[in-house]
JSON list of C-alpha atoms in Angstrom, two decimals:
[
{"chain": "A", "resi": 68, "resn": "UNK", "atom": "CA", "xyz": [20.22, -7.36, 18.01]},
{"chain": "A", "resi": 69, "resn": "UNK", "atom": "CA", "xyz": [17.35, -8.71, 15.72]},
{"chain": "A", "resi": 70, "resn": "UNK", "atom": "CA", "xyz": [16.95, -12.02, 13.86]},
{"chain": "A", "resi": 71, "resn": "UNK", "atom": "CA", "xyz": [18.72, -12.45, 11.15]},
{"chain": "A", "resi": 72, "resn": "UNK", "atom": "CA", "xyz": [17.88, -14.60, 8.15]},
{"chain": "A", "resi": 73, "resn": "UNK", "atom": "CA", "xyz": [20.94, -16.06, 6.30]},
{"chain": "A", "resi": 74, "resn": "UNK", "atom": "CA", "xyz": [20.41, -17.41, 3.45]},
{"chain": "A", "resi": 75, "resn": "UNK", "atom": "CA", "xyz": [22.73, -20.14, 2.01]},
{"chain": "A", "resi": 76, "resn": "UNK", "atom": "CA", "xyz": [22.25, -21.45, -1.67]},
{"chain": "A", "resi": 77, "resn": "UNK", "atom": "CA", "xyz": [24.02, -24.46, -2.68]},
{"chain": "A", "resi": 78, "resn": "UNK", "atom": "CA", "xyz": [25.10, -22.74, -5.93]},
{"chain": "A", "resi": 79, "resn": "UNK", "atom": "CA", "xyz": [25.82, -19.67, -7.84]},
{"chain": "A", "resi": 80, "resn": "UNK", "atom": "CA", "xyz": [22.82, -20.19, -10.33]},
{"chain": "A", "resi": 81, "resn": "UNK", "atom": "CA", "xyz": [20.26, -20.55, -7.19]},
{"chain": "A", "resi": 82, "resn": "UNK", "atom": "CA", "xyz": [21.70, -17.40, -5.61]},
{"chain": "A", "resi": 83, "resn": "UNK", "atom": "CA", "xyz": [21.47, -15.40, -9.06]},
{"chain": "A", "resi": 84, "resn": "UNK", "atom": "CA", "xyz": [17.97, -16.85, -9.82]},
{"chain": "A", "resi": 85, "resn": "UNK", "atom": "CA", "xyz": [16.50, -16.39, -6.00]},
{"chain": "A", "resi": 86, "resn": "UNK", "atom": "CA", "xyz": [13.90, -13.55, -6.42]},
{"chain": "A", "resi": 87, "resn": "UNK", "atom": "CA", "xyz": [15.14, -12.22, -2.84]},
{"chain": "A", "resi": 88, "resn": "UNK", "atom": "CA", "xyz": [17.42, -9.60, -3.71]},
{"chain": "A", "resi": 89, "resn": "UNK", "atom": "CA", "xyz": [17.86, -7.94, -7.69]},
{"chain": "A", "resi": 90, "resn": "UNK", "atom": "CA", "xyz": [21.24, -9.36, -8.02]},
{"chain": "A", "resi": 91, "resn": "UNK", "atom": "CA", "xyz": [23.89, -7.91, -10.52]},
{"chain": "A", "resi": 92, "resn": "UNK", "atom": "CA", "xyz": [26.55, -10.01, -12.46]},
{"chain": "A", "resi": 93, "resn": "UNK", "atom": "CA", "xyz": [29.06, -10.37, -10.36]},
{"chain": "A", "resi": 94, "resn": "UNK", "atom": "CA", "xyz": [27.77, -10.49, -7.32]},
{"chain": "A", "resi": 95, "resn": "UNK", "atom": "CA", "xyz": [28.77, -13.14, -4.44]},
{"chain": "A", "resi": 96, "resn": "UNK", "atom": "CA", "xyz": [26.78, -11.79, -1.63]},
{"chain": "A", "resi": 97, "resn": "UNK", "atom": "CA", "xyz": [24.15, -9.72, -0.49]},
{"chain": "A", "resi": 98, "resn": "UNK", "atom": "CA", "xyz": [22.78, -7.47, 2.54]},
{"chain": "A", "resi": 99, "resn": "UNK", "atom": "CA", "xyz": [19.84, -5.84, 2.79]},
{"chain": "A", "resi": 100, "resn": "UNK", "atom": "CA", "xyz": [20.12, -2.45, 4.86]},
{"chain": "A", "resi": 101, "resn": "UNK", "atom": "CA", "xyz": [16.14, -2.14, 4.86]},
{"chain": "A", "resi": 102, "resn": "UNK", "atom": "CA", "xyz": [15.61, -5.34, 6.52]},
{"chain": "A", "resi": 103, "resn": "UNK", "atom": "CA", "xyz": [18.35, -8.06, 8.56]},
{"chain": "A", "resi": 104, "resn": "UNK", "atom": "CA", "xyz": [18.99, -10.54, 5.93]},
{"chain": "A", "resi": 105, "resn": "UNK", "atom": "CA", "xyz": [21.85, -11.57, 3.81]},
{"chain": "A", "resi": 106, "resn": "UNK", "atom": "CA", "xyz": [22.65, -13.76, 1.02]},
{"chain": "A", "resi": 107, "resn": "UNK", "atom": "CA", "xyz": [25.38, -16.07, -0.47]},
{"chain": "A", "resi": 108, "resn": "UNK", "atom": "CA", "xyz": [25.63, -19.60, -2.54]},
{"chain": "A", "resi": 109, "resn": "UNK", "atom": "CA", "xyz": [28.25, -21.62, -1.71]},
{"chain": "A", "resi": 110, "resn": "UNK", "atom": "CA", "xyz": [30.75, -21.83, -3.90]},
{"chain": "A", "resi": 111, "resn": "UNK", "atom": "CA", "xyz": [32.70, -25.61, -3.17]},
{"chain": "A", "resi": 112, "resn": "UNK", "atom": "CA", "xyz": [35.92, -23.70, -1.76]},
{"chain": "A", "resi": 113, "resn": "UNK", "atom": "CA", "xyz": [35.63, -23.23, 1.86]},
{"chain": "A", "resi": 114, "resn": "UNK", "atom": "CA", "xyz": [37.79, -20.16, 1.90]},
{"chain": "A", "resi": 115, "resn": "UNK", "atom": "CA", "xyz": [35.66, -18.28, -0.53]},
{"chain": "A", "resi": 116, "resn": "UNK", "atom": "CA", "xyz": [32.40, -19.30, 1.81]},
{"chain": "A", "resi": 117, "resn": "UNK", "atom": "CA", "xyz": [34.64, -18.16, 4.79]},
{"chain": "A", "resi": 118, "resn": "UNK", "atom": "CA", "xyz": [35.79, -14.58, 3.28]},
{"chain": "A", "resi": 119, "resn": "UNK", "atom": "CA", "xyz": [32.21, -14.40, 1.52]},
{"chain": "A", "resi": 120, "resn": "UNK", "atom": "CA", "xyz": [30.40, -14.95, 4.49]},
{"chain": "A", "resi": 121, "resn": "UNK", "atom": "CA", "xyz": [32.08, -12.52, 6.99]},
{"chain": "A", "resi": 122, "resn": "UNK", "atom": "CA", "xyz": [32.15, -10.52, 4.52]},
{"chain": "A", "resi": 123, "resn": "UNK", "atom": "CA", "xyz": [28.44, -10.11, 4.52]},
{"chain": "A", "resi": 124, "resn": "UNK", "atom": "CA", "xyz": [27.75, -10.44, 7.94]},
{"chain": "A", "resi": 125, "resn": "UNK", "atom": "CA", "xyz": [30.25, -7.32, 8.57]},
{"chain": "A", "resi": 126, "resn": "UNK", "atom": "CA", "xyz": [27.33, -5.42, 6.65]},
{"chain": "A", "resi": 127, "resn": "UNK", "atom": "CA", "xyz": [24.89, -7.32, 8.39]},
{"chain": "A", "resi": 128, "resn": "UNK", "atom": "CA", "xyz": [26.60, -5.75, 11.32]},
{"chain": "A", "resi": 129, "resn": "UNK", "atom": "CA", "xyz": [27.56, -2.35, 10.61]},
{"chain": "A", "resi": 130, "resn": "UNK", "atom": "CA", "xyz": [23.56, -2.14, 8.84]},
{"chain": "A", "resi": 131, "resn": "UNK", "atom": "CA", "xyz": [22.08, -2.85, 12.28]},
{"chain": "A", "resi": 132, "resn": "UNK", "atom": "CA", "xyz": [25.30, -0.72, 13.99]},
{"chain": "A", "resi": 133, "resn": "UNK", "atom": "CA", "xyz": [24.39, 2.61, 11.90]},
{"chain": "A", "resi": 134, "resn": "UNK", "atom": "CA", "xyz": [20.34, 2.03, 12.28]},
{"chain": "A", "resi": 135, "resn": "UNK", "atom": "CA", "xyz": [20.80, 1.78, 16.00]},
{"chain": "A", "resi": 136, "resn": "UNK", "atom": "CA", "xyz": [22.83, 5.07, 16.44]},
{"chain": "A", "resi": 137, "resn": "UNK", "atom": "CA", "xyz": [21.23, 6.80, 14.02]},
{"chain": "A", "resi": 138, "resn": "UNK", "atom": "CA", "xyz": [17.36, 6.04, 15.09]},
{"chain": "A", "resi": 139, "resn": "UNK", "atom": "CA", "xyz": [14.72, 7.91, 12.60]},
{"chain": "A", "resi": 140, "resn": "UNK", "atom": "CA", "xyz": [16.98, 10.42, 11.88]},
{"chain": "A", "resi": 141, "resn": "UNK", "atom": "CA", "xyz": [17.52, 8.67, 8.72]},
{"chain": "A", "resi": 142, "resn": "UNK", "atom": "CA", "xyz": [16.20, 6.70, 6.31]},
{"chain": "A", "resi": 143, "resn": "UNK", "atom": "CA", "xyz": [19.62, 5.12, 4.83]},
{"chain": "A", "resi": 144, "resn": "UNK", "atom": "CA", "xyz": [22.18, 6.32, 7.24]},
{"chain": "A", "resi": 145, "resn": "UNK", "atom": "CA", "xyz": [25.06, 4.13, 4.77]},
{"chain": "A", "resi": 146, "resn": "UNK", "atom": "CA", "xyz": [24.67, 6.50, 2.88]},
{"chain": "A", "resi": 147, "resn": "UNK", "atom": "CA", "xyz": [26.38, 9.19, 4.75]},
{"chain": "A", "resi": 148, "resn": "UNK", "atom": "CA", "xyz": [29.68, 7.21, 4.39]},
{"chain": "A", "resi": 149, "resn": "UNK", "atom": "CA", "xyz": [32.06, 6.76, 1.42]},
{"chain": "A", "resi": 150, "resn": "UNK", "atom": "CA", "xyz": [31.30, 3.39, 0.01]},
{"chain": "A", "resi": 151, "resn": "UNK", "atom": "CA", "xyz": [35.09, 2.85, -0.20]},
{"chain": "A", "resi": 152, "resn": "UNK", "atom": "CA", "xyz": [34.73, 3.02, 3.54]},
{"chain": "A", "resi": 153, "resn": "UNK", "atom": "CA", "xyz": [31.84, 0.80, 4.15]},
{"chain": "A", "resi": 154, "resn": "UNK", "atom": "CA", "xyz": [33.14, -2.25, 1.85]},
{"chain": "A", "resi": 155, "resn": "UNK", "atom": "CA", "xyz": [36.86, -1.75, 2.80]},
{"chain": "A", "resi": 156, "resn": "UNK", "atom": "CA", "xyz": [35.73, -2.70, 6.53]},
{"chain": "A", "resi": 157, "resn": "UNK", "atom": "CA", "xyz": [34.18, -5.33, 5.23]},
{"chain": "A", "resi": 158, "resn": "UNK", "atom": "CA", "xyz": [37.02, -6.70, 3.76]},
{"chain": "A", "resi": 159, "resn": "UNK", "atom": "CA", "xyz": [39.64, -6.07, 6.08]},
{"chain": "A", "resi": 160, "resn": "UNK", "atom": "CA", "xyz": [37.46, -7.71, 8.90]},
{"chain": "A", "resi": 161, "resn": "UNK", "atom": "CA", "xyz": [37.04, -10.56, 6.72]},
{"chain": "A", "resi": 162, "resn": "UNK", "atom": "CA", "xyz": [40.05, -11.14, 5.51]},
{"chain": "A", "resi": 163, "resn": "UNK", "atom": "CA", "xyz": [41.48, -10.31, 8.78]},
{"chain": "A", "resi": 164, "resn": "UNK", "atom": "CA", "xyz": [43.66, -7.45, 8.08]},
{"chain": "A", "resi": 165, "resn": "UNK", "atom": "CA", "xyz": [45.37, -6.99, 4.62]},
{"chain": "A", "resi": 166, "resn": "UNK", "atom": "CA", "xyz": [45.40, -9.81, 2.29]},
{"chain": "A", "resi": 167, "resn": "UNK", "atom": "CA", "xyz": [48.38, -10.92, -0.35]},
{"chain": "A", "resi": 168, "resn": "UNK", "atom": "CA", "xyz": [45.99, -9.40, -3.29]},
{"chain": "A", "resi": 169, "resn": "UNK", "atom": "CA", "xyz": [45.22, -5.93, -1.78]},
{"chain": "A", "resi": 170, "resn": "UNK", "atom": "CA", "xyz": [49.09, -5.13, -1.05]},
{"chain": "A", "resi": 171, "resn": "UNK", "atom": "CA", "xyz": [50.00, -6.49, -4.53]},
{"chain": "A", "resi": 172, "resn": "UNK", "atom": "CA", "xyz": [47.44, -4.06, -6.07]},
{"chain": "A", "resi": 173, "resn": "UNK", "atom": "CA", "xyz": [48.89, -1.11, -3.65]},
{"chain": "A", "resi": 174, "resn": "UNK", "atom": "CA", "xyz": [52.32, -1.96, -4.95]},
{"chain": "A", "resi": 175, "resn": "UNK", "atom": "CA", "xyz": [51.90, -1.88, -8.56]},
{"chain": "A", "resi": 176, "resn": "UNK", "atom": "CA", "xyz": [49.76, 1.54, -8.63]},
{"chain": "A", "resi": 177, "resn": "UNK", "atom": "CA", "xyz": [52.64, 2.74, -6.15]},
{"chain": "A", "resi": 178, "resn": "UNK", "atom": "CA", "xyz": [55.80, 1.61, -8.23]},
{"chain": "A", "resi": 179, "resn": "UNK", "atom": "CA", "xyz": [54.13, 1.73, -11.59]},
{"chain": "A", "resi": 180, "resn": "UNK", "atom": "CA", "xyz": [51.36, 4.09, -11.81]},
{"chain": "A", "resi": 181, "resn": "UNK", "atom": "CA", "xyz": [49.69, 4.25, -14.86]},
{"chain": "A", "resi": 182, "resn": "UNK", "atom": "CA", "xyz": [48.92, 7.39, -17.53]},
{"chain": "A", "resi": 183, "resn": "UNK", "atom": "CA", "xyz": [47.41, 9.94, -16.21]},
{"chain": "A", "resi": 184, "resn": "UNK", "atom": "CA", "xyz": [43.78, 9.19, -18.09]},
{"chain": "A", "resi": 185, "resn": "UNK", "atom": "CA", "xyz": [43.67, 5.98, -16.34]},
{"chain": "A", "resi": 186, "resn": "UNK", "atom": "CA", "xyz": [41.23, 5.03, -13.79]},
{"chain": "A", "resi": 187, "resn": "UNK", "atom": "CA", "xyz": [43.64, 2.18, -12.33]},
{"chain": "A", "resi": 188, "resn": "UNK", "atom": "CA", "xyz": [45.55, 5.29, -10.39]},
{"chain": "A", "resi": 189, "resn": "UNK", "atom": "CA", "xyz": [45.91, 6.23, -6.31]},
{"chain": "A", "resi": 190, "resn": "UNK", "atom": "CA", "xyz": [43.73, 9.13, -5.52]},
{"chain": "A", "resi": 191, "resn": "UNK", "atom": "CA", "xyz": [43.43, 11.14, -2.27]},
{"chain": "A", "resi": 192, "resn": "UNK", "atom": "CA", "xyz": [42.88, 9.73, 0.55]},
{"chain": "A", "resi": 193, "resn": "UNK", "atom": "CA", "xyz": [39.38, 10.58, 1.08]},
{"chain": "A", "resi": 194, "resn": "UNK", "atom": "CA", "xyz": [38.64, 11.00, -2.65]},
{"chain": "A", "resi": 195, "resn": "UNK", "atom": "CA", "xyz": [36.36, 8.35, -3.27]},
{"chain": "A", "resi": 196, "resn": "UNK", "atom": "CA", "xyz": [37.87, 7.54, -6.88]},
{"chain": "A", "resi": 197, "resn": "UNK", "atom": "CA", "xyz": [36.65, 5.43, -9.38]},
{"chain": "A", "resi": 198, "resn": "UNK", "atom": "CA", "xyz": [33.64, 2.99, -8.43]},
{"chain": "A", "resi": 199, "resn": "UNK", "atom": "CA", "xyz": [35.30, -0.51, -9.27]},
{"chain": "A", "resi": 200, "resn": "UNK", "atom": "CA", "xyz": [36.44, -3.43, -7.38]},
{"chain": "A", "resi": 201, "resn": "UNK", "atom": "CA", "xyz": [39.63, -2.83, -6.87]},
{"chain": "A", "resi": 202, "resn": "UNK", "atom": "CA", "xyz": [39.38, 1.43, -5.80]},
{"chain": "A", "resi": 203, "resn": "UNK", "atom": "CA", "xyz": [36.29, 0.12, -3.72]},
{"chain": "A", "resi": 204, "resn": "UNK", "atom": "CA", "xyz": [36.88, -2.65, -1.95]},
{"chain": "A", "resi": 205, "resn": "UNK", "atom": "CA", "xyz": [41.15, -3.34, -2.17]},
{"chain": "A", "resi": 206, "resn": "UNK", "atom": "CA", "xyz": [41.96, 0.48, -1.44]},
{"chain": "A", "resi": 207, "resn": "UNK", "atom": "CA", "xyz": [38.96, 0.26, 0.71]},
{"chain": "A", "resi": 208, "resn": "UNK", "atom": "CA", "xyz": [40.67, -2.53, 3.05]},
{"chain": "A", "resi": 209, "resn": "UNK", "atom": "CA", "xyz": [44.04, -0.56, 2.81]},
{"chain": "A", "resi": 210, "resn": "UNK", "atom": "CA", "xyz": [42.75, 3.01, 3.47]},
{"chain": "A", "resi": 211, "resn": "UNK", "atom": "CA", "xyz": [41.15, 1.03, 6.48]},
{"chain": "A", "resi": 212, "resn": "UNK", "atom": "CA", "xyz": [43.80, -0.98, 7.76]},
{"chain": "A", "resi": 213, "resn": "UNK", "atom": "CA", "xyz": [45.74, 2.25, 7.37]},
{"chain": "A", "resi": 214, "resn": "UNK", "atom": "CA", "xyz": [43.51, 4.04, 9.64]},
{"chain": "A", "resi": 215, "resn": "UNK", "atom": "CA", "xyz": [43.69, 0.72, 12.41]},
{"chain": "A", "resi": 216, "resn": "UNK", "atom": "CA", "xyz": [47.51, 1.11, 12.26]},
{"chain": "A", "resi": 217, "resn": "UNK", "atom": "CA", "xyz": [47.89, 4.84, 12.46]},
{"chain": "A", "resi": 218, "resn": "UNK", "atom": "CA", "xyz": [45.38, 5.92, 14.80]},
{"chain": "A", "resi": 219, "resn": "UNK", "atom": "CA", "xyz": [44.72, 2.91, 17.38]},
{"chain": "A", "resi": 220, "resn": "UNK", "atom": "CA", "xyz": [42.50, -0.30, 17.19]},
{"chain": "A", "resi": 221, "resn": "UNK", "atom": "CA", "xyz": [39.04, -0.01, 17.12]},
{"chain": "A", "resi": 222, "resn": "UNK", "atom": "CA", "xyz": [39.44, 3.61, 14.99]},
{"chain": "A", "resi": 223, "resn": "UNK", "atom": "CA", "xyz": [37.45, 2.32, 12.08]},
{"chain": "A", "resi": 224, "resn": "UNK", "atom": "CA", "xyz": [34.42, 1.26, 14.81]},
{"chain": "A", "resi": 225, "resn": "UNK", "atom": "CA", "xyz": [34.94, 5.13, 15.74]},
{"chain": "A", "resi": 226, "resn": "UNK", "atom": "CA", "xyz": [34.75, 6.58, 12.76]},
{"chain": "A", "resi": 227, "resn": "UNK", "atom": "CA", "xyz": [30.85, 4.77, 11.98]},
{"chain": "A", "resi": 228, "resn": "UNK", "atom": "CA", "xyz": [30.03, 5.28, 15.76]},
{"chain": "A", "resi": 229, "resn": "UNK", "atom": "CA", "xyz": [30.84, 9.26, 15.47]},
{"chain": "A", "resi": 230, "resn": "UNK", "atom": "CA", "xyz": [29.48, 9.66, 11.72]},
{"chain": "A", "resi": 231, "resn": "UNK", "atom": "CA", "xyz": [26.08, 8.21, 13.04]},
{"chain": "A", "resi": 232, "resn": "UNK", "atom": "CA", "xyz": [26.03, 10.04, 15.96]},
{"chain": "A", "resi": 233, "resn": "UNK", "atom": "CA", "xyz": [26.26, 13.18, 14.27]},
{"chain": "A", "resi": 234, "resn": "UNK", "atom": "CA", "xyz": [23.41, 12.81, 11.29]},
{"chain": "A", "resi": 235, "resn": "UNK", "atom": "CA", "xyz": [20.61, 15.43, 11.71]},
{"chain": "A", "resi": 236, "resn": "UNK", "atom": "CA", "xyz": [23.67, 17.95, 12.22]},
{"chain": "A", "resi": 237, "resn": "UNK", "atom": "CA", "xyz": [25.67, 20.62, 10.17]},
{"chain": "A", "resi": 238, "resn": "UNK", "atom": "CA", "xyz": [28.74, 18.03, 10.71]},
{"chain": "A", "resi": 239, "resn": "UNK", "atom": "CA", "xyz": [27.08, 14.82, 9.50]},
{"chain": "A", "resi": 240, "resn": "UNK", "atom": "CA", "xyz": [29.22, 13.90, 6.61]},
{"chain": "A", "resi": 241, "resn": "UNK", "atom": "CA", "xyz": [27.95, 13.57, 2.76]},
{"chain": "A", "resi": 242, "resn": "UNK", "atom": "CA", "xyz": [28.31, 10.24, 0.60]},
{"chain": "A", "resi": 243, "resn": "UNK", "atom": "CA", "xyz": [27.40, 8.49, -2.37]},
{"chain": "A", "resi": 244, "resn": "UNK", "atom": "CA", "xyz": [24.14, 5.88, -3.38]},
{"chain": "A", "resi": 245, "resn": "UNK", "atom": "CA", "xyz": [25.60, 2.49, -2.68]},
{"chain": "A", "resi": 246, "resn": "UNK", "atom": "CA", "xyz": [24.28, -1.37, -1.87]},
{"chain": "A", "resi": 247, "resn": "UNK", "atom": "CA", "xyz": [26.09, -3.92, -0.21]},
{"chain": "A", "resi": 248, "resn": "UNK", "atom": "CA", "xyz": [27.30, -7.00, -1.82]},
{"chain": "A", "resi": 249, "resn": "UNK", "atom": "CA", "xyz": [30.39, -8.44, -2.57]}
]
């Protein structure tokens, strides 16, 4: 594995003002898909720091693993997988499974389904759904947990590996453009 640049900022303001990455409002941490670099601020809360740090480190391992497996067959192998899978995996690992927030969201969507025109509803398993925090991160976390529980521990790693091995073949999956940030 290459050396990793782990940029830790002493405040959220410093994190936003640094010119290392383009950071949109609300982003709590970011990992480069081009080089082994990640950046997070310290919020003053140990558990928040641990969660965001582990989330971004998961992305670092994802990027390095995908690049190693894809070789020169793709400039952006992370683009081949759904964003809910990538971000959901980072949430799943960083929160050590499924957290209470994700469970509550699923319960709410299941027992109190919103109106059809609302974006906050359960979509089909492989449908990317709306590109909001709840659908990408929290429902992605639940989908990753389901895969691990239903098909055995290590399933999401095997999916990641198999997708990268199929790069350049007619079997390669397709997904929408995204970046790895929390």
